Each structure stands twice: as structure tokens, then as C-alpha cells.
mmCIF file of C-alpha atoms in Angstrom:
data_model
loop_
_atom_site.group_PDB
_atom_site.id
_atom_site.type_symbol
_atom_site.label_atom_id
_atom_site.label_comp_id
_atom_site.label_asym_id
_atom_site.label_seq_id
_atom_site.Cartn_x
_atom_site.Cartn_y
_atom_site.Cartn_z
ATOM 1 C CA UNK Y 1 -61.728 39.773 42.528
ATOM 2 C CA UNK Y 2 -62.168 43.289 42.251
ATOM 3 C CA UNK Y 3 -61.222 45.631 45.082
ATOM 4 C CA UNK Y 4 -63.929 47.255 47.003
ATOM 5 C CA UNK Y 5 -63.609 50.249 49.497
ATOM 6 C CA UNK Y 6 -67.212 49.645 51.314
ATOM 7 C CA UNK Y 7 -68.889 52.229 54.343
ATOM 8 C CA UNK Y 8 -69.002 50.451 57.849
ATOM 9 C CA UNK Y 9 -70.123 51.071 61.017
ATOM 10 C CA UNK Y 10 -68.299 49.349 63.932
ATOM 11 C CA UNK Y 11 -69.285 49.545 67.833
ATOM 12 C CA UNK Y 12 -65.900 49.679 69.806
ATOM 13 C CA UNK Y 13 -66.012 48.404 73.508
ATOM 14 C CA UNK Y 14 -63.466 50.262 75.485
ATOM 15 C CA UNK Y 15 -62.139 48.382 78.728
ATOM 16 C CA UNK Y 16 -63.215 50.608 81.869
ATOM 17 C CA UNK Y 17 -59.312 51.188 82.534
ATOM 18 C CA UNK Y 18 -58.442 52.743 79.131
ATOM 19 C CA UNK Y 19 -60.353 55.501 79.865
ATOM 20 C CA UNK Y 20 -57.875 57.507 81.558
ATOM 21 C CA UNK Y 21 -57.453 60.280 79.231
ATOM 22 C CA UNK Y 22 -53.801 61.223 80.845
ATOM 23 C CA UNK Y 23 -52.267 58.428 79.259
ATOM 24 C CA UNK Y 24 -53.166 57.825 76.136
ATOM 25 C CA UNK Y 25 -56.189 59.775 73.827
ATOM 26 C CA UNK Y 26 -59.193 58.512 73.829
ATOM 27 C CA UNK Y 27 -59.489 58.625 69.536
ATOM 28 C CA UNK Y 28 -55.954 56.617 69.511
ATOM 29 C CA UNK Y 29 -57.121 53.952 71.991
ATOM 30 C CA UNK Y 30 -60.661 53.549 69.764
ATOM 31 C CA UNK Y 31 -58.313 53.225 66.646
ATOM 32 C CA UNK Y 32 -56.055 50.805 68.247
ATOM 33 C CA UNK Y 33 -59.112 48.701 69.391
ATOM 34 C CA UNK Y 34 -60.619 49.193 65.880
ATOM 35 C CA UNK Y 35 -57.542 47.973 63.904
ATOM 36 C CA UNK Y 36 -57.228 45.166 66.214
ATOM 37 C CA UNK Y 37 -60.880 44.106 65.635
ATOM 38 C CA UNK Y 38 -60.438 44.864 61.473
ATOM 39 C CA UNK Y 39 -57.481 42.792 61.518
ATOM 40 C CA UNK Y 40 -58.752 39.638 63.782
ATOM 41 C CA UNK Y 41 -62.006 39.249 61.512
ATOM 42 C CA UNK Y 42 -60.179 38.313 58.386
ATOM 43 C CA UNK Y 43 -63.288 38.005 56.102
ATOM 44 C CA UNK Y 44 -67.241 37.709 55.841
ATOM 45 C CA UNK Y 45 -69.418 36.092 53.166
ATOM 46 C CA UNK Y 46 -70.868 39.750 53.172
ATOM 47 C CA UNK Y 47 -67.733 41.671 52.188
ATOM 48 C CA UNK Y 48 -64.878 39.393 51.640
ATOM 49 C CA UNK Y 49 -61.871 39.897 52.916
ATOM 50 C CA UNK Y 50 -61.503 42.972 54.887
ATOM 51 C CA UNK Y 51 -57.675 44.488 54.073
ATOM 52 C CA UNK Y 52 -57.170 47.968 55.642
ATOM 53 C CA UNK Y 53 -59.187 51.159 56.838
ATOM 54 C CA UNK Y 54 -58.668 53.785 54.745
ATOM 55 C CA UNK Y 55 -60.936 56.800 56.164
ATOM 56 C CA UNK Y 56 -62.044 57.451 59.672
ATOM 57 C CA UNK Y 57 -64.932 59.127 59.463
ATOM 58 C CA UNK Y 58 -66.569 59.957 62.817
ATOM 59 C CA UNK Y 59 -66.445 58.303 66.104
ATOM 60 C CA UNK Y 60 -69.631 58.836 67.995
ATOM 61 C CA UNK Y 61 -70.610 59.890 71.705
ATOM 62 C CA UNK Y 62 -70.035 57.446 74.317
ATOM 63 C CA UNK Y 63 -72.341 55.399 75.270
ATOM 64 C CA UNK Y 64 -73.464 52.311 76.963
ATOM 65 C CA UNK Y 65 -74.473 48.962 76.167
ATOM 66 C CA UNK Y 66 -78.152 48.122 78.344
ATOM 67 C CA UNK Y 67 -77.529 44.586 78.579
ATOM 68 C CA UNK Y 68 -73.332 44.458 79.405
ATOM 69 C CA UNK Y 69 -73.454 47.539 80.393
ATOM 70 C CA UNK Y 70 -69.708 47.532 78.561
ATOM 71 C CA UNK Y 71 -68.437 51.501 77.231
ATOM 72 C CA UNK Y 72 -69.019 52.084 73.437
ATOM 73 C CA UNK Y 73 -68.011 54.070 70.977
ATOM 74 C CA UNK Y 74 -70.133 53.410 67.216
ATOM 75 C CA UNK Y 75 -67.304 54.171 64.657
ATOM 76 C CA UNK Y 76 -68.167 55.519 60.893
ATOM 77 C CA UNK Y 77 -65.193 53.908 58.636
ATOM 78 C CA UNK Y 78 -64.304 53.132 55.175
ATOM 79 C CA UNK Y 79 -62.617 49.875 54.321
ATOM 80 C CA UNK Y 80 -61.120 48.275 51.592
ATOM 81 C CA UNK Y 81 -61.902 44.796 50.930
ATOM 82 C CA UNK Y 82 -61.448 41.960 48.366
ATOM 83 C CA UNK Y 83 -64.576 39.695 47.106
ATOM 84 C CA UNK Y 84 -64.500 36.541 44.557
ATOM 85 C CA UNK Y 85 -67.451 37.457 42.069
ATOM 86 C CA UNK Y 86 -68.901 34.804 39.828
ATOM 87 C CA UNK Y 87 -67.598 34.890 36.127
ATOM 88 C CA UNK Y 88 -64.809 37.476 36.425
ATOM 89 C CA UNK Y 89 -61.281 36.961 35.202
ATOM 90 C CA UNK Y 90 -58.532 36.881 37.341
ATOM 91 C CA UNK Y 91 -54.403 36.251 37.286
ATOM 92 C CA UNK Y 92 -53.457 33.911 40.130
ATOM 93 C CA UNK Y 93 -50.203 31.930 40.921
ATOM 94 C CA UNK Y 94 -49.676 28.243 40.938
ATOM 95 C CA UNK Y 95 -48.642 27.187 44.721
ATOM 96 C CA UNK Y 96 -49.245 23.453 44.049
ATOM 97 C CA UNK Y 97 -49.500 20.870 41.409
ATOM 98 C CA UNK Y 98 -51.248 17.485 42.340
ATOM 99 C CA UNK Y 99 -52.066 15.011 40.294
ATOM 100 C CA UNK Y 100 -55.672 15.736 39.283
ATOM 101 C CA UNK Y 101 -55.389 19.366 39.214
ATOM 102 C CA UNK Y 102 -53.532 22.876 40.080
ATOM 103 C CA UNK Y 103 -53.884 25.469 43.207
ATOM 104 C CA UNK Y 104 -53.665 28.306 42.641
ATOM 105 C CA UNK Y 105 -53.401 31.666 44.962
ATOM 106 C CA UNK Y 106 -54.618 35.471 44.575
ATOM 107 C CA UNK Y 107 -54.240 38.138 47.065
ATOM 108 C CA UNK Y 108 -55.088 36.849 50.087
ATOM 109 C CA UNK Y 109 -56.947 33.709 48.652
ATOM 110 C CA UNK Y 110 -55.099 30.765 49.156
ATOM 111 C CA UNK Y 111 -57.839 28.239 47.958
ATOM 112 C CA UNK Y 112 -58.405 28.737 44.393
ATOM 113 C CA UNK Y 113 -58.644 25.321 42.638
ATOM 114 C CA UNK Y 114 -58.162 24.791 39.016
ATOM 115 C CA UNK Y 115 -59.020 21.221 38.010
ATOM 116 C CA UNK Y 116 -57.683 19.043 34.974
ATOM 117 C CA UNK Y 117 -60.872 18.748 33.444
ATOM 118 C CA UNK Y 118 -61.272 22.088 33.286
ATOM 119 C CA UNK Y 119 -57.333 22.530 31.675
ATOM 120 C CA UNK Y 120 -58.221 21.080 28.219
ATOM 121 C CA UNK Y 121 -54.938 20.061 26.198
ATOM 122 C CA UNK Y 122 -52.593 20.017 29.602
ATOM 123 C CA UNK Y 123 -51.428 16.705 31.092
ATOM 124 C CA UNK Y 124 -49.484 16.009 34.160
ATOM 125 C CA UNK Y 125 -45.560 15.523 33.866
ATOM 126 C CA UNK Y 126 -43.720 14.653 36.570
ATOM 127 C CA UNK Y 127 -40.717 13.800 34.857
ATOM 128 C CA UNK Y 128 -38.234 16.538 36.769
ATOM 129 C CA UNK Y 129 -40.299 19.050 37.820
ATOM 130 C CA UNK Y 130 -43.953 18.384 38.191
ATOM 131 C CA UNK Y 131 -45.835 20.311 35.849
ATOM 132 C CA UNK Y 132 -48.653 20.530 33.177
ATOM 133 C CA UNK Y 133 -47.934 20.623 29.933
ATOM 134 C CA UNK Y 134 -49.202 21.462 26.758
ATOM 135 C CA UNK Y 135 -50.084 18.879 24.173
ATOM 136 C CA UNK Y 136 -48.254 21.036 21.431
ATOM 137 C CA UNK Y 137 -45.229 21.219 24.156
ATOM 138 C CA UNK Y 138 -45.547 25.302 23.567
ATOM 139 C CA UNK Y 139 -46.532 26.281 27.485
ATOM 140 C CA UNK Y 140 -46.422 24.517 30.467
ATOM 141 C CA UNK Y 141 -48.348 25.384 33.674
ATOM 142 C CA UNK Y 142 -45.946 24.782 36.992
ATOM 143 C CA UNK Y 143 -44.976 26.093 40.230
ATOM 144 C CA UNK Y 144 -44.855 29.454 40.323
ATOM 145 C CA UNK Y 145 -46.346 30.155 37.015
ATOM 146 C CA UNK Y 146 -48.805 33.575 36.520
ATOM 147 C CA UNK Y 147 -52.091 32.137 35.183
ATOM 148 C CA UNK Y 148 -55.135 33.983 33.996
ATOM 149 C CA UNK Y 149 -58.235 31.865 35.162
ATOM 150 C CA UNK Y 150 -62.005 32.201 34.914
ATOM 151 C CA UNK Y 151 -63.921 31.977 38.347
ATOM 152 C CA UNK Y 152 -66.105 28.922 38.144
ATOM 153 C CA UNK Y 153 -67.788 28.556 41.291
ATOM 154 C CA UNK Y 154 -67.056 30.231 44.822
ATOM 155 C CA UNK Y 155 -67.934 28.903 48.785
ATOM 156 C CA UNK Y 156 -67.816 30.716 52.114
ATOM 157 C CA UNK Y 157 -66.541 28.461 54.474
ATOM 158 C CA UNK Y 158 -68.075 29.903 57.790
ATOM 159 C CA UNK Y 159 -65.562 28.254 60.420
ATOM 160 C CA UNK Y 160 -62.705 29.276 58.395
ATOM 161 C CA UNK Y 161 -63.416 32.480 57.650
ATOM 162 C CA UNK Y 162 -62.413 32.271 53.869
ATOM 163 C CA UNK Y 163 -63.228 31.368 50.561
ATOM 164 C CA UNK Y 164 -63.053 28.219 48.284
ATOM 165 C CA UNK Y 165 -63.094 29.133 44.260
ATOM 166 C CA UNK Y 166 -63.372 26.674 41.781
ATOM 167 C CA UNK Y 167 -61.156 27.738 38.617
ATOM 168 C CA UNK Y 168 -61.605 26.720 34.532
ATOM 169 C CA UNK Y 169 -58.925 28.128 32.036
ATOM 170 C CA UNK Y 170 -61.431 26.707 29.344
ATOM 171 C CA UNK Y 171 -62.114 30.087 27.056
ATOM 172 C CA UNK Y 172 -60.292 32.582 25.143
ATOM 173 C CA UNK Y 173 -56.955 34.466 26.547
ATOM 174 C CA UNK Y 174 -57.513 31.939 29.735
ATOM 175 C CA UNK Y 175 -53.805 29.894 30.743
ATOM 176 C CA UNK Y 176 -50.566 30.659 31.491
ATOM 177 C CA UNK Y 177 -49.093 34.324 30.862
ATOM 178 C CA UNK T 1 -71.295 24.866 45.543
ATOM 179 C CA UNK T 2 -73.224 27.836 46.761
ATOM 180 C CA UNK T 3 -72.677 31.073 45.416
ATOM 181 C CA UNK T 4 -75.517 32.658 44.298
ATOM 182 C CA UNK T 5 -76.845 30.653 40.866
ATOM 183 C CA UNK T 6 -77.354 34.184 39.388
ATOM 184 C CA UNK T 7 -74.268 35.721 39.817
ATOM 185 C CA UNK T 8 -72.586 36.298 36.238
ATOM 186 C CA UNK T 9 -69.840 38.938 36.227
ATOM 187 C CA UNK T 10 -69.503 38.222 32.431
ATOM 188 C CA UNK T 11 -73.241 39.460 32.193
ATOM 189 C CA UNK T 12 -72.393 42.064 34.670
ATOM 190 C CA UNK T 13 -75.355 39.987 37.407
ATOM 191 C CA UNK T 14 -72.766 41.155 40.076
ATOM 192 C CA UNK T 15 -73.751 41.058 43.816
ATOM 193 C CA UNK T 16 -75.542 44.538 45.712
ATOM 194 C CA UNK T 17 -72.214 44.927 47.286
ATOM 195 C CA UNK T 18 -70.372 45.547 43.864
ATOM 196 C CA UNK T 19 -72.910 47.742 43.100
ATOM 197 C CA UNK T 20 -73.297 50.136 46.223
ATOM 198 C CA UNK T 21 -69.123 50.134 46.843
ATOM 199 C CA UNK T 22 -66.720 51.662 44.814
ATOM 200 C CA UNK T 23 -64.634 49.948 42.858
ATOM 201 C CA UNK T 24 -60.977 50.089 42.817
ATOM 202 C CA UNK T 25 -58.490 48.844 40.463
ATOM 203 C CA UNK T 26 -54.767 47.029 41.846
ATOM 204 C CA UNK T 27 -52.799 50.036 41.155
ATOM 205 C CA UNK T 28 -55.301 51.726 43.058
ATOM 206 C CA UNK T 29 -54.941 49.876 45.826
ATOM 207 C CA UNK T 30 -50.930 49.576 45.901
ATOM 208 C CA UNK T 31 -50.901 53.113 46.483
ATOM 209 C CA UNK T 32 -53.896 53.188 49.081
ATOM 210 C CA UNK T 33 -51.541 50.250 51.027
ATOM 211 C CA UNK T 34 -48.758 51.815 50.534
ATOM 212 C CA UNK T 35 -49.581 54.928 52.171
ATOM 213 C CA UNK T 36 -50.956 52.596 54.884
ATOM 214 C CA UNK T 37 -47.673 50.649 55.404
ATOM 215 C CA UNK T 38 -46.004 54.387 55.512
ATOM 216 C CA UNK T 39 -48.742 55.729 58.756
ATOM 217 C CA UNK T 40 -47.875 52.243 60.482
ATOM 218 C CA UNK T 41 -44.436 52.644 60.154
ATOM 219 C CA UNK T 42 -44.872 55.835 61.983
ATOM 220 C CA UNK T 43 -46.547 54.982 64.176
ATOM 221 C CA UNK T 44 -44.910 51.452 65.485
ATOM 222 C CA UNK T 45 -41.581 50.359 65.317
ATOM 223 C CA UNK T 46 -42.799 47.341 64.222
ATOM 224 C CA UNK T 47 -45.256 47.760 61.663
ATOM 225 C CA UNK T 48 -45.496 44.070 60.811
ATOM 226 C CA UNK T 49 -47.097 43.386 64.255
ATOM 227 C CA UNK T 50 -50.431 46.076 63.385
ATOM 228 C CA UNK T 51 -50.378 44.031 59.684
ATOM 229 C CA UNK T 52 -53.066 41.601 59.310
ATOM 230 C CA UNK T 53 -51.977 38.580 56.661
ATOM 231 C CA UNK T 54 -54.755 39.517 54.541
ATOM 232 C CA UNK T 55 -53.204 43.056 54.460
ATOM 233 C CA UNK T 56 -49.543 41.213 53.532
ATOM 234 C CA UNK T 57 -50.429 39.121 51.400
ATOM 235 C CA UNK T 58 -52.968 41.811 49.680
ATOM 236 C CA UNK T 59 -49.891 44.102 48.995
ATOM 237 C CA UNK T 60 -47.677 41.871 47.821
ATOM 238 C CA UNK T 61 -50.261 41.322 44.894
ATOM 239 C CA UNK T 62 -51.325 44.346 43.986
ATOM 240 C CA UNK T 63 -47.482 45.793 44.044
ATOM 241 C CA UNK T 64 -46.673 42.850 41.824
ATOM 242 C CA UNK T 65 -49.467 43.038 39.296
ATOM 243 C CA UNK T 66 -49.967 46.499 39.261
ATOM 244 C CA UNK T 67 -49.664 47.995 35.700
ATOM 245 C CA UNK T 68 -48.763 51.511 36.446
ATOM 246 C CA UNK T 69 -46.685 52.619 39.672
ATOM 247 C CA UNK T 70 -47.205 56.338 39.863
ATOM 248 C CA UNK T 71 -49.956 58.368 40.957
ATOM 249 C CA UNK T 72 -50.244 60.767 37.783
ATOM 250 C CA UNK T 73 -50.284 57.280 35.854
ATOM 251 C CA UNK T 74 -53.124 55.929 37.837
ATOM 252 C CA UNK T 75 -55.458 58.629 37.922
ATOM 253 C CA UNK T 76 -54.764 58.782 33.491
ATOM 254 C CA UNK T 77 -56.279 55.283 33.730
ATOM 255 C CA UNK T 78 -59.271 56.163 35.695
ATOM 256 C CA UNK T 79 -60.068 59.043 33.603
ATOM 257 C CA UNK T 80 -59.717 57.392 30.201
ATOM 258 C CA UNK T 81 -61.660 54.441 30.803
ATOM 259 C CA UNK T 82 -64.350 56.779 33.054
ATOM 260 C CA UNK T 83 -65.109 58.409 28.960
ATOM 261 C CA UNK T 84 -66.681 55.270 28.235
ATOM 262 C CA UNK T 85 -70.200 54.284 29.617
ATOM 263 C CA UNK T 86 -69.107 51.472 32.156
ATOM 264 C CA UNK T 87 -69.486 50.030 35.019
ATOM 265 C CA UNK T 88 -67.435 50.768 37.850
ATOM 266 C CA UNK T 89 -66.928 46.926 37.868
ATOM 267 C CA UNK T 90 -66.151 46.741 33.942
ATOM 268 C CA UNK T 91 -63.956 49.798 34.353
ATOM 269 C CA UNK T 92 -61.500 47.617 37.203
ATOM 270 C CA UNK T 93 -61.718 44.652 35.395
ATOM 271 C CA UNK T 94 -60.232 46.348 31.698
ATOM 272 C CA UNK T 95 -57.850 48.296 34.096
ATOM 273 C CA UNK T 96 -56.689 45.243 35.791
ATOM 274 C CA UNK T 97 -56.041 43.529 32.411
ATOM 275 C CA UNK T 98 -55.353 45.787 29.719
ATOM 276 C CA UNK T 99 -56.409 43.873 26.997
ATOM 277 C CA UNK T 100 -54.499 44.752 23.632
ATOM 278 C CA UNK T 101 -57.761 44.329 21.483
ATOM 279 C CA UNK T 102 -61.478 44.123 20.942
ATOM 280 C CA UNK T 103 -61.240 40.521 20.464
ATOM 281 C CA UNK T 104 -59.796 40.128 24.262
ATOM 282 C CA UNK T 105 -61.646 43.191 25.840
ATOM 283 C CA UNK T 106 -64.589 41.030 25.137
ATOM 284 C CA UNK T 107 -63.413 37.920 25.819
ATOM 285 C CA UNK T 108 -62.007 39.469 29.728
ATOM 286 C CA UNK T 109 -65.517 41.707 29.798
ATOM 287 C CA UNK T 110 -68.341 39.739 27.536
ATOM 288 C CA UNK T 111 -70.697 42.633 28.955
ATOM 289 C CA UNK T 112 -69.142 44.989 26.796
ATOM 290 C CA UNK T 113 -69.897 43.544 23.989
ATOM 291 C CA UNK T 114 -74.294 44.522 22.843
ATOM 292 C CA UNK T 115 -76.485 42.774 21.386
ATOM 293 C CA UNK T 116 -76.427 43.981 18.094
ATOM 294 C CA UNK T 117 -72.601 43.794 18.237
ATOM 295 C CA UNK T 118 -71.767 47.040 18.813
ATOM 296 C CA UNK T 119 -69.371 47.764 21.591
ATOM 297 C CA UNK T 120 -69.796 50.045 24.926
ATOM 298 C CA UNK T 121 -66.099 50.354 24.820
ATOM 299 C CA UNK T 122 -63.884 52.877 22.733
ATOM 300 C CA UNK T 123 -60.675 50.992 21.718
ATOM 301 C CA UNK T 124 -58.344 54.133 20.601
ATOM 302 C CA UNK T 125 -58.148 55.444 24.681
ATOM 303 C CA UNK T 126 -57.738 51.656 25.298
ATOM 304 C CA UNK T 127 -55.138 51.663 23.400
ATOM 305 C CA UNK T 128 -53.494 54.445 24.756
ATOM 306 C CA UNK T 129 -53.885 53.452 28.306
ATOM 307 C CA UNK T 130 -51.808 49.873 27.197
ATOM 308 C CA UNK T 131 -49.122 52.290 25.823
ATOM 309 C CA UNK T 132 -49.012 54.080 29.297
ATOM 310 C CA UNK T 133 -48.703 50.527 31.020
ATOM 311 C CA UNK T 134 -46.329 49.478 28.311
ATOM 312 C CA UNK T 135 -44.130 52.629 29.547
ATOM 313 C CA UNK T 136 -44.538 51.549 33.006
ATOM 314 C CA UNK T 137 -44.958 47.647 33.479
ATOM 315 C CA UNK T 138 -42.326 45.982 35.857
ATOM 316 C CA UNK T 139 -44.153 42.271 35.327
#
């Protein structure tokens, strides 16, 4: 997954009460509210997962919304996010080894799964510690182990609000590092 | 399985957002978070409570796989590989895995590689941008 740093625009509903300028600035409550909101949403099929704001870039007039009638404030931002793409080569770690297959994890995908048939020359040992290993007994693939995958196949799950990527270390330069 | 049936990044068919964002490679973005984890840290005395687990988990990648840790090393990587004509994707992608030759540019980056075999990418700046990781690498 390559790194993205994407233009947004995000409205920000201020509570009535936080209004009171004496205690706290109005731009510091709208951040707080902002990075509250940025941090809640996790990901979107749209941009992936969303990481951190990185540039502020104008915070609009109030205004009001016609049908809550709830204060707003439309925020300009820049954010930097992390998508799966189709194709693209990536280094993951092993988290798991089951019995037909590997998961593996990258940034903040947890989901990434690599599956024997697509691990030509590896078979499962569970002898002492489980692992995968080569044929010609010259790598092994096991917990903890840095491996450079190809991205196979990728789906949004909607009511998780995250990724599923199916993995193949069938290529060139593609296995354990 | 539902991504989009075009979507090749080996043939560089990568999605509008790739293509209207810029791109940014891991070292890139270990020193974008850490500056981030620095403003929290002012700003809270505990900056774990403003940090998301995508932002955690995030940083503990790209400080871990990062090839080059300082800023003056960074930006050298971003300027050598901006002399060749690629992608902002491609460019990430080589910077990300500094392949040591053509042979595995090509393999990591097939779109380098033109039809009549001839290659978009320059190999001698290549090579000196794996020396400058060499110099640096803590994997």
C-alpha cells in the first residue's frame, strides 16, 4: 500500500455550549472535534485508512445546518492515508500460521491472507514451532517472519470498516526476507 | 472478491485516488508521524489517548521499515528517483523497496519495464540511492 496524503473537506458540528469563546478557542475546540471524528472513522473504501491530519488549511464561517439546525464549521484539511492497490508489492509480517495458509499484517491491516496454494514449494511443519518450510529446507516462513508478498485480490468490508487482501508469494523476489 | 477487475498496479491501472493524491514513501511518512506524535505530546499529557490505532500501528511500520531515518536522506531519495520519468506511484514503490538490480526493479515495478525492452528507469542513481540506504538501514 502506498501512502497517500489526499485534500478533504469535513463539516464540524459544534455543541451549542462549546461556544463560549472565554474558555477555550473556538479553532482548538473545531480541531479537537475534528481529530476526534478523523480518528473514530478508521477507514473508507474511498480512501483507505485515514492515519493523521497533516495540514489545516482553512476553517470556514459559521454556519447552520437548515434541517438540524446544529452549528457548523466546513473544514479544508490534508490527510494522510493508507490504500491496498491491486498488483503492488508489499513487506508484511506473519501474525499467524494455520494449517492451510499464513496471515499476515501491514500497517494498520490486520487481514492480509496468504494461502498455501499460492506458497509453491512451502509445506506446513508443526514439529516445534509451527511453520512453513521450504522444500530445499533453505527458508522457512513462521511467526514473526518479514515477507514480501504480491497483492492478489482486496475487499472492503463495509460493517467493519477495513480491508480483506488476498496474498500470493508466487513470482520473482516474492517470500521471506 | 470485488476490487475493481481493472486495477493492475504492475501495469500502473491504479485507482483515480492514486492518481489525484500525492504519493508518499514510508520514510516519508515516519517523519510526517513523528512530528505528529511530537505536537500531541505537547499538547496532552497523554498523547496515546488523541492516537487512533490506525495511527499506532501505522508508525510502528513505517519506523520499522523505513530505509533512511534522516530528513537530508529522505529528500536525496525523492530527488534522485524524481530524474527519472515516473509515476508518483512507481517512484514510492522503488523507494519503498530498493531493489539492487534491473532484474528486481522490474520484477517489484513490471511498468517500468517498455515494450520494446527498454527501461523508464536509470539504474546508476538507483544504485546510489541503495548505497545511501545501505549507510542508513536499521532492518
Amino acid at each position: 500500500m502506498v501512502f497517500l496524503e489526499i485534500g478533504m473537506n469535513e463539516d464540524i458540528v459544534v455543541p451549542f455550549h462549546m461556544l463560549d469563546l472565554e474558555r477555550l478557542p473556538l479553532p482548538k475546540v473545531i480541531l479537537l472535534n475534528l481529530l476526534h471524528r478523523i480518528s473514530c472513522r478508521k477507514a473508507s473504501n474511498e480512501h483507505g485508512y485515514y492515519i493523521a491530519i497533516t495540514t489545516l488549511h482553512t476553517i470556514s464561517e459559521l454556519h447552520q445546518d437548515e434541517d438540524t439546525g446544529a452549528i457548523l464549521f466546513t473544514v479544508s484539511l490534508s490527510c494522510t492515508t493508507v490504500k491496498p492497490c491491486k498488483g503492488e508489492i508489499l513487506i508484511g509480517t506473519v501474525t499467524r500460521i494455520l494449517e492451510d495458509g499464513i496471515i499476515l499484517k501491514y500497517g494498520p491491516m490486520s487481514n492480509i491472507l496468504l494461502s498455501e496454494t499460492r506458497m509453491n514449494d512451502y509445506e506446513l511443519d508443526m514439529s516445534e514451532e509451527p511453520m512453513f518450510l521450504n522444500v530445499n529446507g533453505l527458508s522457512y516462513i513462521k511467526k514473526g517472519t518479514k515477507v514480501r508478498f504480491k497483492v492478489l485480490d482486496i475487499k472492503w468490508i463495509e460493517r467493519e470498516k477495513d480491508f480483506i487482501i488476498w496474498a500470493t508469494i508466487l513470482g520473482d523476489y516474492l517470500g521471506p526476507i | 472478491m470485488s476490487a475493481d477487475e481493472d486495477e493492475n498496479a504492475a501495469e500502473l491501472k491504479i485507482g483515480e485516488e492514486f492518481l489525484k493524491a500525492k504519493c508518499l514513501m514510508n520514510c516519508e511518512v515516519a517523519l510526517i508521524l513523528d512530528r505528529r506524535l511530537e505536537q500531541l505530546q505537547q499538547m496532552s499529557d497523554d498523547p496515546t489517548n488523541q492516537m487512533s490505532q490506525v495511527f499506532e500501528k501505522s508508525h510502528q511500520y513505517v519506523k520499522r521499515f523505513s530505509r533512511y531515518k534522516n530528513q537530508d536522506a529522505v529528500k536525496q531519495v525523492r530527488e534522485i528517483l524524481s530524474r527519472n520519468k515516473l509515476a508518483e506511484f512507481e517512484l514510492c514503490v522503488l523507494g519503498n523497496l530498493c531493489p539492487e538490480t534491473v532484474e528486481e526493479a522490474i520484477a517489484m515495478v513490471p511498468s517500468l519495464k517498455m515494450e520494446d525492452d527498454h527501461m523508464l528507469l536509470d539504474m546508476d542513481p538507483l544504485t546510489n540511492m541503495v548505497q545511501l540506504s545501505s549507510s542508513e538501514c536499521s532492518c
